[in-house]
Amino acid sequence: DTEVTQTPKHLVMGMTNKKSLKCEQHMGHRAMYWYKQKAKKPPELMFVYSYEKLSINESVPSRFSPECPNSSLLNLHLHALQPEDSALYLCASSSGLAGAYEQYFGPGTRLTVT
Amino acid sequence: EDQVTQSPEALRLQEGESSSLNCSYTVSGLRGLFWYRQDPGKGPEFLFTLYSAGEEKEKERLKATLTKKESFLHITAPKPEDSATYLCAVQASWTDSWGKFQFGAGTQVVVTP
């Protein structure tokens, strides 16, 4: 089973709201990722966790706060977002980081900031 | 600087009309090249991983090949359900690139009946 699940599927939030995106995988993968994707653009890496520790932060604004509670779960906490943050947010996982491991993506959360 | 370029940007095919997509890359040390298909509003779906020049992989109507400078995704006798955006991504060998995919801009394929 190569499934990554994400909730919610859609989210509309105001600029003063606090919300969270959730991601889960049960493939035993030890690396998990958050990406942001704008229309007609490729995914853009935001954060990478390896063995539940933050490994890569691609200079993402602090209004995005990742969390990895355990090896199967990944959260993205959102606070005081801007309209330009509206996008498809994708979670992915892979076996690890050190090898050329394929990443398996979830279906995404469509976020609209009003 | 590492670059991944996909061509064409868009491709319109008649059902049954075979064609190829190109992904050219300039990476100092390729660790792996990955192909994905993405349907509108959904996450990318993994298709293939290629590791070294000369390698080929097939899945149904799709065949991916790799040379030292580029990869091709051949679509043989496409059907309308093959309509999607096809993304190419590369991972370089350098330690600080681990976990980082460099994506091309994608090729949008439309197959008409």
Tab-separated table of C-alpha atoms in Angstrom, chain A:
chain	number	residue	atom	x	y	z
A	1	ASP	CA	0.000	0.000	0.000
A	2	THR	CA	1.523	3.283	-1.092
A	3	GLU	CA	-1.059	5.608	0.379
A	4	VAL	CA	-0.540	8.958	1.987
A	5	THR	CA	-3.693	10.541	3.389
A	6	GLN	CA	-4.313	14.234	4.007
A	7	THR	CA	-7.065	16.077	5.828
A	8	PRO	CA	-8.961	18.221	5.215
A	9	LYS	CA	-9.402	18.097	1.438
A	10	HIS	CA	-10.448	21.741	1.330
A	11	LEU	CA	-9.911	24.566	3.808
A	12	VAL	CA	-11.046	28.164	3.727
A	13	MET	CA	-9.613	30.413	6.403
A	14	GLY	CA	-9.429	34.075	7.226
A	15	MET	CA	-6.184	35.904	7.705
A	16	THR	CA	-6.558	35.856	11.507
A	17	ASN	CA	-7.481	32.195	11.852
A	18	LYS	CA	-5.384	29.325	13.145
A	19	LYS	CA	-5.803	25.977	11.435
A	20	SER	CA	-3.842	22.767	10.923
A	21	LEU	CA	-3.283	20.401	8.027
A	22	LYS	CA	-2.752	16.729	8.751
A	23	CYS	CA	-0.905	13.996	6.916
A	24	GLU	CA	-0.567	10.297	7.659
A	25	GLN	CA	1.321	7.372	6.138
A	26	HIS	CA	1.574	3.738	7.170
A	27	MET	CA	4.328	2.593	4.835
A	28	GLY	CA	7.016	2.692	7.498
A	29	HIS	CA	8.666	5.626	5.748
A	30	ARG	CA	11.124	7.659	7.811
A	31	ALA	CA	11.092	10.868	5.764
A	32	MET	CA	8.083	13.130	5.337
A	33	TYR	CA	7.677	16.323	3.356
A	34	TRP	CA	5.461	19.373	2.960
A	35	TYR	CA	5.148	21.008	-0.449
A	36	LYS	CA	3.219	23.997	-1.709
A	37	GLN	CA	1.906	24.016	-5.275
A	38	LYS	CA	0.438	26.962	-7.139
A	39	ALA	CA	-1.632	26.526	-10.279
A	40	LYS	CA	0.332	25.331	-13.330
A	41	LYS	CA	3.571	25.236	-11.336
A	42	PRO	CA	5.546	22.259	-9.990
A	43	PRO	CA	5.520	21.463	-6.257
A	44	GLU	CA	7.760	23.684	-4.151
A	45	LEU	CA	9.474	22.105	-1.148
A	46	MET	CA	8.736	23.661	2.244
A	47	PHE	CA	9.907	21.274	4.982
A	48	VAL	CA	11.475	17.843	5.329
A	49	TYR	CA	11.426	15.626	8.405
A	50	SER	CA	13.772	12.693	8.770
A	51	TYR	CA	13.295	10.292	11.676
A	52	GLU	CA	10.851	12.785	13.201
A	53	LYS	CA	13.409	15.608	13.228
A	54	LEU	CA	13.232	18.693	11.044
A	55	SER	CA	15.918	18.220	8.442
A	56	ILE	CA	15.191	20.916	5.876
A	57	ASN	CA	13.383	24.248	6.147
A	58	GLU	CA	13.381	26.049	2.828
A	59	SER	CA	13.225	29.507	4.407
A	60	VAL	CA	9.492	29.252	4.906
A	61	PRO	CA	7.765	32.156	6.743
A	62	SER	CA	7.086	31.510	10.424
A	63	ARG	CA	3.328	31.656	9.852
A	64	PHE	CA	3.803	28.031	8.710
A	65	SER	CA	4.831	25.745	11.569
A	66	PRO	CA	5.473	22.038	10.950
A	67	GLU	CA	5.229	19.295	13.519
A	68	CYS	CA	6.000	15.578	13.400
A	69	PRO	CA	4.362	13.895	16.436
A	70	ASN	CA	5.494	10.415	15.401
A	71	SER	CA	6.889	8.523	12.434
A	72	SER	CA	3.468	8.216	10.762
A	73	LEU	CA	2.056	11.699	11.269
A	74	LEU	CA	2.928	15.138	9.982
A	75	ASN	CA	1.100	18.359	10.742
A	76	LEU	CA	1.334	21.855	9.318
A	77	HIS	CA	0.049	24.579	11.618
A	78	LEU	CA	-1.142	27.747	9.935
A	79	HIS	CA	-1.497	31.164	11.531
A	80	ALA	CA	-2.007	34.662	10.174
A	81	LEU	CA	-1.763	33.588	6.566
A	82	GLN	CA	-1.872	35.921	3.587
A	83	PRO	CA	-4.067	35.559	0.479
A	84	GLU	CA	-0.958	34.669	-1.541
A	85	ASP	CA	-0.629	31.539	0.618
A	86	SER	CA	-3.678	30.091	-1.125
A	87	ALA	CA	-2.456	26.941	-2.887
A	88	LEU	CA	-2.566	23.153	-2.932
A	89	TYR	CA	-0.549	21.822	0.008
A	90	LEU	CA	0.933	18.403	-0.573
A	91	CYS	CA	2.383	15.937	1.876
A	92	ALA	CA	4.785	13.226	0.732
A	93	SER	CA	6.818	10.439	2.269
A	94	SER	CA	9.798	8.331	1.293
A	95	SER	CA	11.818	5.475	2.748
A	96	GLY	CA	14.623	7.825	3.714
A	97	LEU	CA	16.751	10.736	2.574
A	98	ALA	CA	20.186	9.335	1.809
A	99	GLY	CA	19.204	7.254	-1.202
A	100	ALA	CA	17.373	8.108	-4.418
A	101	TYR	CA	14.023	7.225	-2.923
A	102	GLU	CA	10.806	7.969	-4.708
A	103	GLN	CA	8.414	10.201	-2.829
A	104	TYR	CA	4.777	9.215	-2.529
A	105	PHE	CA	2.371	12.121	-2.462
A	106	GLY	CA	-0.968	12.537	-0.788
A	107	PRO	CA	-4.026	14.009	-2.545
A	108	GLY	CA	-3.382	17.458	-1.114
A	109	THR	CA	-5.317	20.080	0.809
A	110	ARG	CA	-6.731	22.954	-1.251
A	111	LEU	CA	-6.255	26.044	0.944
A	112	THR	CA	-7.992	29.336	0.300
A	113	VAL	CA	-7.081	32.351	2.441
A	114	THR	CA	-9.667	35.128	2.426
